[in-house]
mmCIF file of C-alpha atoms in Angstrom:
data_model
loop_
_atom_site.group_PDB
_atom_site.id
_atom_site.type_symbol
_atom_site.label_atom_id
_atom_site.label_comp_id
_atom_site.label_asym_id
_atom_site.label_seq_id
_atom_site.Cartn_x
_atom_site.Cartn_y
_atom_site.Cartn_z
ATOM 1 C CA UNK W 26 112.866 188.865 134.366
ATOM 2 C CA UNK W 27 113.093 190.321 130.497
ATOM 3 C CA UNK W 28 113.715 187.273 128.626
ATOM 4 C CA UNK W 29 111.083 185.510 128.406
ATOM 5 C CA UNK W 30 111.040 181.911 128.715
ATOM 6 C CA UNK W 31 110.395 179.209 125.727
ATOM 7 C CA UNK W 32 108.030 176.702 126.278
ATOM 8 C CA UNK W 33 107.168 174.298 123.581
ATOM 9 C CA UNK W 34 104.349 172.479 123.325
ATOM 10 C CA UNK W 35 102.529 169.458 121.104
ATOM 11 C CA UNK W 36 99.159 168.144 120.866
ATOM 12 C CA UNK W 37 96.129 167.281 119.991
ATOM 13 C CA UNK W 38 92.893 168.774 120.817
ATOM 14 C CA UNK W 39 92.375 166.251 123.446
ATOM 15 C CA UNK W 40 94.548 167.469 125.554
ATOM 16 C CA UNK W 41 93.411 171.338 125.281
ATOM 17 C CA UNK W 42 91.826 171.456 128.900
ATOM 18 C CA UNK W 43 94.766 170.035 130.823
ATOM 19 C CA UNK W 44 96.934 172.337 128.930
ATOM 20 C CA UNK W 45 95.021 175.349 130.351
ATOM 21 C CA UNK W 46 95.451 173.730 133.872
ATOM 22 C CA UNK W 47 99.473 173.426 132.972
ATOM 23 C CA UNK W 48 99.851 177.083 131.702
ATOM 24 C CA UNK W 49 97.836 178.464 134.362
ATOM 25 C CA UNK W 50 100.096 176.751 137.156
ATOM 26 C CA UNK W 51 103.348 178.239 135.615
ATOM 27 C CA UNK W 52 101.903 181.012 136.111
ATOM 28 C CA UNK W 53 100.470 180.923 139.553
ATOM 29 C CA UNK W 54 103.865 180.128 140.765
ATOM 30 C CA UNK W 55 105.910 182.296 138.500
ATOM 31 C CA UNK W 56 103.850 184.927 138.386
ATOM 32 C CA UNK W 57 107.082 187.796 137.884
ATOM 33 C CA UNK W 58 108.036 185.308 134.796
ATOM 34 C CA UNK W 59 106.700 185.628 130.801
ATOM 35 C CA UNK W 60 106.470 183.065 129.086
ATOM 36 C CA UNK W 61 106.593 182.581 125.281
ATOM 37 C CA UNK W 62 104.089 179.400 124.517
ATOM 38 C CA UNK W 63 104.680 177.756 121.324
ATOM 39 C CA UNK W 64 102.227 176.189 120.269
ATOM 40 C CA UNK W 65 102.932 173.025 117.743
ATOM 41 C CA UNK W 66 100.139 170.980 116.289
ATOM 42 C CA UNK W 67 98.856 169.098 113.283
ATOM 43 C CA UNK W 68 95.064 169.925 112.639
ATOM 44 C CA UNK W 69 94.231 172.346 115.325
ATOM 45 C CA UNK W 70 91.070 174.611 114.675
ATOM 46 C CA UNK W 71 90.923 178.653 114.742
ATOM 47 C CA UNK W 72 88.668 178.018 117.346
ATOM 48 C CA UNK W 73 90.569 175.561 119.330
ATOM 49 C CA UNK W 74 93.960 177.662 119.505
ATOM 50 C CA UNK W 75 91.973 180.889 120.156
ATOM 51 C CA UNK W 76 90.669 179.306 123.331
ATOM 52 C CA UNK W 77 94.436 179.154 124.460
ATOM 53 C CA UNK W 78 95.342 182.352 123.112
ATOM 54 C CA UNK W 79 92.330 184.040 125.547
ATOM 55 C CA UNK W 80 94.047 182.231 128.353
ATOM 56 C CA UNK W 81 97.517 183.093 127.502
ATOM 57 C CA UNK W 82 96.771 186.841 126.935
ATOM 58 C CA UNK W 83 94.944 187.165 130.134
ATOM 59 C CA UNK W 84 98.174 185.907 131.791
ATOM 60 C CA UNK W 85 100.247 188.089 129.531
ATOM 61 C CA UNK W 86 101.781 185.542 127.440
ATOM 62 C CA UNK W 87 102.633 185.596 123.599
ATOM 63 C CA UNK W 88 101.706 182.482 121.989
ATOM 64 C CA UNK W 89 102.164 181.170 118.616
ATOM 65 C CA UNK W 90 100.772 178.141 117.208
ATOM 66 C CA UNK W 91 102.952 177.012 114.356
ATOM 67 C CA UNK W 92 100.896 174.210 112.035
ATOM 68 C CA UNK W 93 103.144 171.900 110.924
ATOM 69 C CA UNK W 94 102.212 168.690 108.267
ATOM 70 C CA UNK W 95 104.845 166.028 108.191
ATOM 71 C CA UNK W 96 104.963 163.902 105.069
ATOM 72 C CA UNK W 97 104.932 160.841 105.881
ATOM 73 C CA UNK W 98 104.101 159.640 102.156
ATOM 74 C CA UNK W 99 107.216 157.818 101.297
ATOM 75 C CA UNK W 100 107.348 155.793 104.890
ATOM 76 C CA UNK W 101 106.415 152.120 105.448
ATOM 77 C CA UNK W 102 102.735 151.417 107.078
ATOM 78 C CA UNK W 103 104.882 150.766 110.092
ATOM 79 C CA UNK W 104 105.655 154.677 110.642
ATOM 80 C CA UNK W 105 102.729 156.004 109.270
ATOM 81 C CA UNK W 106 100.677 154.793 112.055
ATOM 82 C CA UNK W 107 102.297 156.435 114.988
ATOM 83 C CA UNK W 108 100.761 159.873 114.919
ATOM 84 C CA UNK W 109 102.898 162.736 113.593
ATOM 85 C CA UNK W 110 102.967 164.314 116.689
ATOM 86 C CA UNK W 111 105.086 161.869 118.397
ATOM 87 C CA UNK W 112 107.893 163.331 116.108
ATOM 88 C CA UNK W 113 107.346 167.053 116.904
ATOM 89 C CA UNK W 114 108.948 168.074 120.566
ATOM 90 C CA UNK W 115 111.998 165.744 119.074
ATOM 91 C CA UNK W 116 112.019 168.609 115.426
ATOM 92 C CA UNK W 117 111.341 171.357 117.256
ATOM 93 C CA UNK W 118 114.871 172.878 115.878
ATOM 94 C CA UNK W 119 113.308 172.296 112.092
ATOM 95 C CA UNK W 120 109.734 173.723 113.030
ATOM 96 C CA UNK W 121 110.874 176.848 115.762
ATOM 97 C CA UNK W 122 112.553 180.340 114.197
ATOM 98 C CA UNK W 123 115.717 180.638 113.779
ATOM 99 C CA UNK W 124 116.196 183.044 116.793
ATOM 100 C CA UNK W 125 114.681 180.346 118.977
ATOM 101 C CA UNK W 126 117.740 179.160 121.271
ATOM 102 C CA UNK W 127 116.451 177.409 124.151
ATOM 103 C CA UNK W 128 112.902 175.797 124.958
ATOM 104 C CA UNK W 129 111.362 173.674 127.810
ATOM 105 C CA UNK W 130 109.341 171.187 126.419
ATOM 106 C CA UNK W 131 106.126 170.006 129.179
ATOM 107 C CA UNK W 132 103.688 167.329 128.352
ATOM 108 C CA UNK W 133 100.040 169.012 128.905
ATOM 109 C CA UNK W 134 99.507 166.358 132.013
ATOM 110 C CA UNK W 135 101.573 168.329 134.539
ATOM 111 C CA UNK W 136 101.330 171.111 136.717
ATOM 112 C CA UNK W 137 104.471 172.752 138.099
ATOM 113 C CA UNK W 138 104.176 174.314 141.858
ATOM 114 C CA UNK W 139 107.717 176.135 142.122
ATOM 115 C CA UNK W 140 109.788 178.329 140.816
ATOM 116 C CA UNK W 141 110.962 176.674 136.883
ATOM 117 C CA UNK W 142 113.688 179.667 136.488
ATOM 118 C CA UNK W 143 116.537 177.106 137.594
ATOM 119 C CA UNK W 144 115.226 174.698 134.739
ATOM 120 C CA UNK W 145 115.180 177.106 131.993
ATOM 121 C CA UNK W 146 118.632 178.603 133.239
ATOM 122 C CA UNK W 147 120.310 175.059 133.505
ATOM 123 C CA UNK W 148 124.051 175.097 132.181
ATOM 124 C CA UNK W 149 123.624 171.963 129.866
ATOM 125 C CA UNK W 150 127.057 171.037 129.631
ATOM 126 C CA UNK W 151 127.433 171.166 126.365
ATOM 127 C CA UNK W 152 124.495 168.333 126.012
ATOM 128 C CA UNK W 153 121.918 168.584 123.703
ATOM 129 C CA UNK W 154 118.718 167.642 126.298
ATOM 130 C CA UNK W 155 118.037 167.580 129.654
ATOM 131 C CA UNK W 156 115.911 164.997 131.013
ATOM 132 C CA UNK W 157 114.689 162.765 133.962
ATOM 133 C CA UNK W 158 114.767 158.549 134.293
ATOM 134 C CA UNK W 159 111.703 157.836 136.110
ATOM 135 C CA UNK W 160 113.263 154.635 138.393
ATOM 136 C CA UNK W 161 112.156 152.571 141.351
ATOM 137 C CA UNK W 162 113.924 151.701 144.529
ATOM 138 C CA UNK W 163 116.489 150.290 142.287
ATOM 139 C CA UNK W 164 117.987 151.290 138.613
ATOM 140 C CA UNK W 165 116.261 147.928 137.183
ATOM 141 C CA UNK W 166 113.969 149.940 134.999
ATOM 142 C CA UNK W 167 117.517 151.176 133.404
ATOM 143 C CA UNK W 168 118.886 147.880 133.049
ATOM 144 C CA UNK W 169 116.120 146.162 131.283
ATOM 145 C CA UNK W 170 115.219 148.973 129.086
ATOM 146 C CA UNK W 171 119.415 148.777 128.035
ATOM 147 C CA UNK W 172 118.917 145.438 126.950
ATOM 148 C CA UNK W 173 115.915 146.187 125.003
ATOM 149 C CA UNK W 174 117.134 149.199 122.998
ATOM 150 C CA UNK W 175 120.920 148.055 123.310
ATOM 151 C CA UNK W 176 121.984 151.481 124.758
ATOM 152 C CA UNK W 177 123.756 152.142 127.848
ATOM 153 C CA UNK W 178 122.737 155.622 129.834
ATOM 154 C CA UNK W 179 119.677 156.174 131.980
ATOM 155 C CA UNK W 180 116.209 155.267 130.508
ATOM 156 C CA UNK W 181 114.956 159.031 130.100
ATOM 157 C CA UNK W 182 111.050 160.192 130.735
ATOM 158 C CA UNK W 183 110.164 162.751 127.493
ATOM 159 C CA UNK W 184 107.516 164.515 129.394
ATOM 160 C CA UNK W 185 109.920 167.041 130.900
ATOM 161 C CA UNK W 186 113.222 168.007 128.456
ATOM 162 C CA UNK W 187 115.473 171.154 128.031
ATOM 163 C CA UNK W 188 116.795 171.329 124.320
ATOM 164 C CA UNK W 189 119.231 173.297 122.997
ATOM 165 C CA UNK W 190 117.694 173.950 119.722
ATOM 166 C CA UNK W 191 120.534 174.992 118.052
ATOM 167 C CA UNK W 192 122.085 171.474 118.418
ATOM 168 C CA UNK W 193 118.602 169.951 117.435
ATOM 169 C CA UNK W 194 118.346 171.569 114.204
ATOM 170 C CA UNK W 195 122.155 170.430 113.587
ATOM 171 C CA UNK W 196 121.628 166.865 114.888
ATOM 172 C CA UNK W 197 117.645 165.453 115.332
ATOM 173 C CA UNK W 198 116.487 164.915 111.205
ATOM 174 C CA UNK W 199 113.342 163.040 110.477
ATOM 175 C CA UNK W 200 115.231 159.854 108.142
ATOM 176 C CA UNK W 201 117.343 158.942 111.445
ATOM 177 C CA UNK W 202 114.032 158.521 113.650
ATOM 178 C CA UNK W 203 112.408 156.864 110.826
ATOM 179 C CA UNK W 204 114.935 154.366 110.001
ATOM 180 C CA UNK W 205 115.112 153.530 113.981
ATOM 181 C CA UNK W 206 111.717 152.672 113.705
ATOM 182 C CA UNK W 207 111.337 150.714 110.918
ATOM 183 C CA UNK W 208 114.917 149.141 112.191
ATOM 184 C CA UNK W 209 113.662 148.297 115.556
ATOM 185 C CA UNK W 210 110.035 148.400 115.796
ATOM 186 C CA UNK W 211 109.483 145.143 117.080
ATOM 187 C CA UNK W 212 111.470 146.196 120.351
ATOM 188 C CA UNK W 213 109.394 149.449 120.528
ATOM 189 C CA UNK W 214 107.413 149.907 123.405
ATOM 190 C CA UNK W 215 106.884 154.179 123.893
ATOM 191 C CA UNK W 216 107.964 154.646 121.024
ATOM 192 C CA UNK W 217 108.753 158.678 121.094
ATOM 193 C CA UNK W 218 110.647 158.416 124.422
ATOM 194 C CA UNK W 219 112.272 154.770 123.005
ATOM 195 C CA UNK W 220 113.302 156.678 119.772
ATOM 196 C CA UNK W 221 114.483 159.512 122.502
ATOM 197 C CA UNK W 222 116.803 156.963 124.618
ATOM 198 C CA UNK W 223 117.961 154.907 121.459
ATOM 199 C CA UNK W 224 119.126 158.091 119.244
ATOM 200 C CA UNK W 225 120.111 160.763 121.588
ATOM 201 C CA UNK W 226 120.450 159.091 125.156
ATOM 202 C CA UNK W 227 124.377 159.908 124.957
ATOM 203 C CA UNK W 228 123.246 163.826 124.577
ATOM 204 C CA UNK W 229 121.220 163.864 127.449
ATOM 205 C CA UNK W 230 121.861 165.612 130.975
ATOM 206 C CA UNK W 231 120.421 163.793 133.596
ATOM 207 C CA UNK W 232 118.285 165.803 136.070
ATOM 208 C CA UNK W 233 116.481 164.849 139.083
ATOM 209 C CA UNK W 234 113.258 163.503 138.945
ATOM 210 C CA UNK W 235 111.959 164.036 142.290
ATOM 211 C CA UNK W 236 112.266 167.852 141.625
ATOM 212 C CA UNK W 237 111.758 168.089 137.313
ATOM 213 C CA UNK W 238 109.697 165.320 136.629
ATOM 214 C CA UNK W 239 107.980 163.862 139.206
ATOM 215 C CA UNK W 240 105.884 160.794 138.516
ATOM 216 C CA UNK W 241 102.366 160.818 141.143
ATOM 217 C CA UNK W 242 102.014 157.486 140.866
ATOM 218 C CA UNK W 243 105.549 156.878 142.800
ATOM 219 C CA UNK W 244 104.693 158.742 145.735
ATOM 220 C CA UNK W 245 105.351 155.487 148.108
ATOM 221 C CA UNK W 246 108.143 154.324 146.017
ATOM 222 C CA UNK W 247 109.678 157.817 146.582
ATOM 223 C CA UNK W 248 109.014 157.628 149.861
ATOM 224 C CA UNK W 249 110.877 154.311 150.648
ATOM 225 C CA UNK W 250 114.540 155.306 148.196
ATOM 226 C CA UNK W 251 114.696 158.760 150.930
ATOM 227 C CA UNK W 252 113.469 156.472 153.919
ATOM 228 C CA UNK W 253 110.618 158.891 154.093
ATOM 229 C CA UNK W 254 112.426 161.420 154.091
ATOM 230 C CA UNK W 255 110.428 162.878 151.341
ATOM 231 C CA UNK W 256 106.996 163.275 152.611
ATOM 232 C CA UNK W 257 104.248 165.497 150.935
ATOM 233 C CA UNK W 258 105.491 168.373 152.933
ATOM 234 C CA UNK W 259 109.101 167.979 151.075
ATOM 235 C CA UNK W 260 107.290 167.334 147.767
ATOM 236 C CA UNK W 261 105.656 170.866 148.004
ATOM 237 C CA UNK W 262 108.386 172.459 149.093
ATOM 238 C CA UNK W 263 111.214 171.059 146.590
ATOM 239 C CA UNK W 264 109.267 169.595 143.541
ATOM 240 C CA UNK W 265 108.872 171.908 140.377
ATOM 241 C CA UNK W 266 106.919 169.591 138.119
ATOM 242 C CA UNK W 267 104.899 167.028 138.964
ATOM 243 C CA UNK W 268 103.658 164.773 136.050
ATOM 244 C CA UNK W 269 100.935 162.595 136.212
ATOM 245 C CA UNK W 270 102.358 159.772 133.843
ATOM 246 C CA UNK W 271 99.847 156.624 133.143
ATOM 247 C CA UNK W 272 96.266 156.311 133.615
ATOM 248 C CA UNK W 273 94.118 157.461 135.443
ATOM 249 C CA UNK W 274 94.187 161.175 134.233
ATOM 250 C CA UNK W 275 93.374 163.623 137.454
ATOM 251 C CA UNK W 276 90.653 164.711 135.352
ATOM 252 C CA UNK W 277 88.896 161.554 135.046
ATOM 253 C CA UNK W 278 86.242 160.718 137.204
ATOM 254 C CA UNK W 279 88.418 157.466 138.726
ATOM 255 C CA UNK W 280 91.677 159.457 139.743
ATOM 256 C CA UNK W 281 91.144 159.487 143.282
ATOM 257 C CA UNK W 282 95.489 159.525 144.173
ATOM 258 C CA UNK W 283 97.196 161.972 146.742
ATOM 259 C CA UNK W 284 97.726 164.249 144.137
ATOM 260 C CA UNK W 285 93.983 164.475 142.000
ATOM 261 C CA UNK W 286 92.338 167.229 144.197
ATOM 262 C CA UNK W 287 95.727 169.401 143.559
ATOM 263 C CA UNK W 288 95.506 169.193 140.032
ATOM 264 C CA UNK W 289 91.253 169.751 140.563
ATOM 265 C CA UNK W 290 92.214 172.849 142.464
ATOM 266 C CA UNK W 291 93.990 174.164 139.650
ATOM 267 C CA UNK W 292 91.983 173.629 137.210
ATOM 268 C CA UNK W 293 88.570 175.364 139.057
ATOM 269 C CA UNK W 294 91.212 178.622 139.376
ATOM 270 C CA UNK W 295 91.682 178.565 135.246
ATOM 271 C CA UNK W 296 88.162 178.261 134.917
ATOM 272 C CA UNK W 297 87.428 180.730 137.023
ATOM 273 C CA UNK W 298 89.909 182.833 135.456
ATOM 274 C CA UNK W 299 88.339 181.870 131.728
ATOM 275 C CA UNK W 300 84.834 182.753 133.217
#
């Protein structure tokens, strides 16, 4: 395919490794795909972004890492202490060129195993975002999280989105996510992915999370809402993205879940690859 396809991501140096273990399984399973990685960070080093840039050349990726410094000056101690980061995936349209259109946005804890072309070519609807709501056997999770925030769609994961940028740079501005959370702090739990649900849940397009945003941790739960229907076997065959939400990380030394030596097995073949 010629045009190549937008992801954006945001982080901190932390999360450098497990973003090499992302990249490198988009590629393993898109492998006729490019991919234009953008690259959005506070106080990465020379050093730090080159180490992705040797990784995303050897694939034949472009990637640009676009510094960006949010002032954050004039803002209560309240706001100041969430980590500028936690604002950037939601400005991309203020921080991306002008000629930028479209973008996934992918937390660096997930791998993807299938084909993401149907995710980046996703008719939005007219919707700003497209995200997932991470549920149980029931939709309780949505019911108590519209009583907390007061809203009234599907709680929404932020780990996986589709934005149209050119309705972000109309519509997402710092003051409105600012005000929310000095307004409502005290009901804030996550608060990026609160801020997410409470401004712009109305301009969301919900997709399905079994296939976009899978959590790991749900495997059983999964398996019980499709009367296990959707065993492992399904999950490799159907699931895109799999995103391994809460603690432990698969590369921590405790993560011993169904799907730790999948991730593992990625990550020897990048550092292989690196070597």
């Amino acid at each position: 395919m010629t045009e190549p396809i937008n992801l954006l991501v945001t982080l901190d140096a932390g999360y450098l490794p497990p973003l090499k273990v992302m990249l490198w399984s988009l590629y393993a399973n898109n492998r006729r795909q490019v991919v234009h990685v953008w690259l959005v960070h506070e106080k990465l080093t020379d050093a730090q972004i080159a180490s992705v840039r040797a990784l995303t050349d050897g694939l034949g990726w472009q990637l640009t890492a676009l510094p960006v410094k949010i002032d954050l000056t004039d803002q209560p101690a309240l706001i100041k202490r969430y980590p500028p980061a936690m604002y950037f995936r939601l400005l991309c349209g203020q921080v991306l060129p002008k000629d930028v259109h479209r973008v996934i946005y992918l937390d660096p804890d997930i791998i993807v195993i299938n084909d993401i072309t149907p995710l980046w070519q996703l008719d939005l609807q007219g919707k700003m975002l497209a995200a997932s709501a991470h549920r149980g056997v029931t939709k309780l999770v949505d019911s108590v999280n519209q009583l907390r925030l007061g809203t009234n769609t599907s709680y929404f994961n932020s780990g996986v989105l589709v934005i149209d940028v050119d309705q972000a740079r109309e519509k997402i501005r710092l003051a409105d996510i600012t005000e929310a959370i000095e307004t409502y702090h005290d009901s804030l739990i996550l608060p990026d992915q609160d801020i997410l649900n409470f401004l712009y849940g109305e301009a969301i397009m919900e997709i399905d999370e079994e296939v976009w945003n899978y959590d790991t941790r749900k495997y059983l739960i999964y398996q019980t809402r499709n009367l296990t229907q959707h065993d492992i076997h399904w999950v490799m065959a159907h699931t895109v993205i799999l995103h391994y939400c809460g603690t432990p990380k698969p590369w921590d030394a405790t993560s011993d879940s169904k799907f730790t030596s999948l991730f593992l097995n990625y990550q020897q073949q990048v550092d292989r690859f690196l070597a």
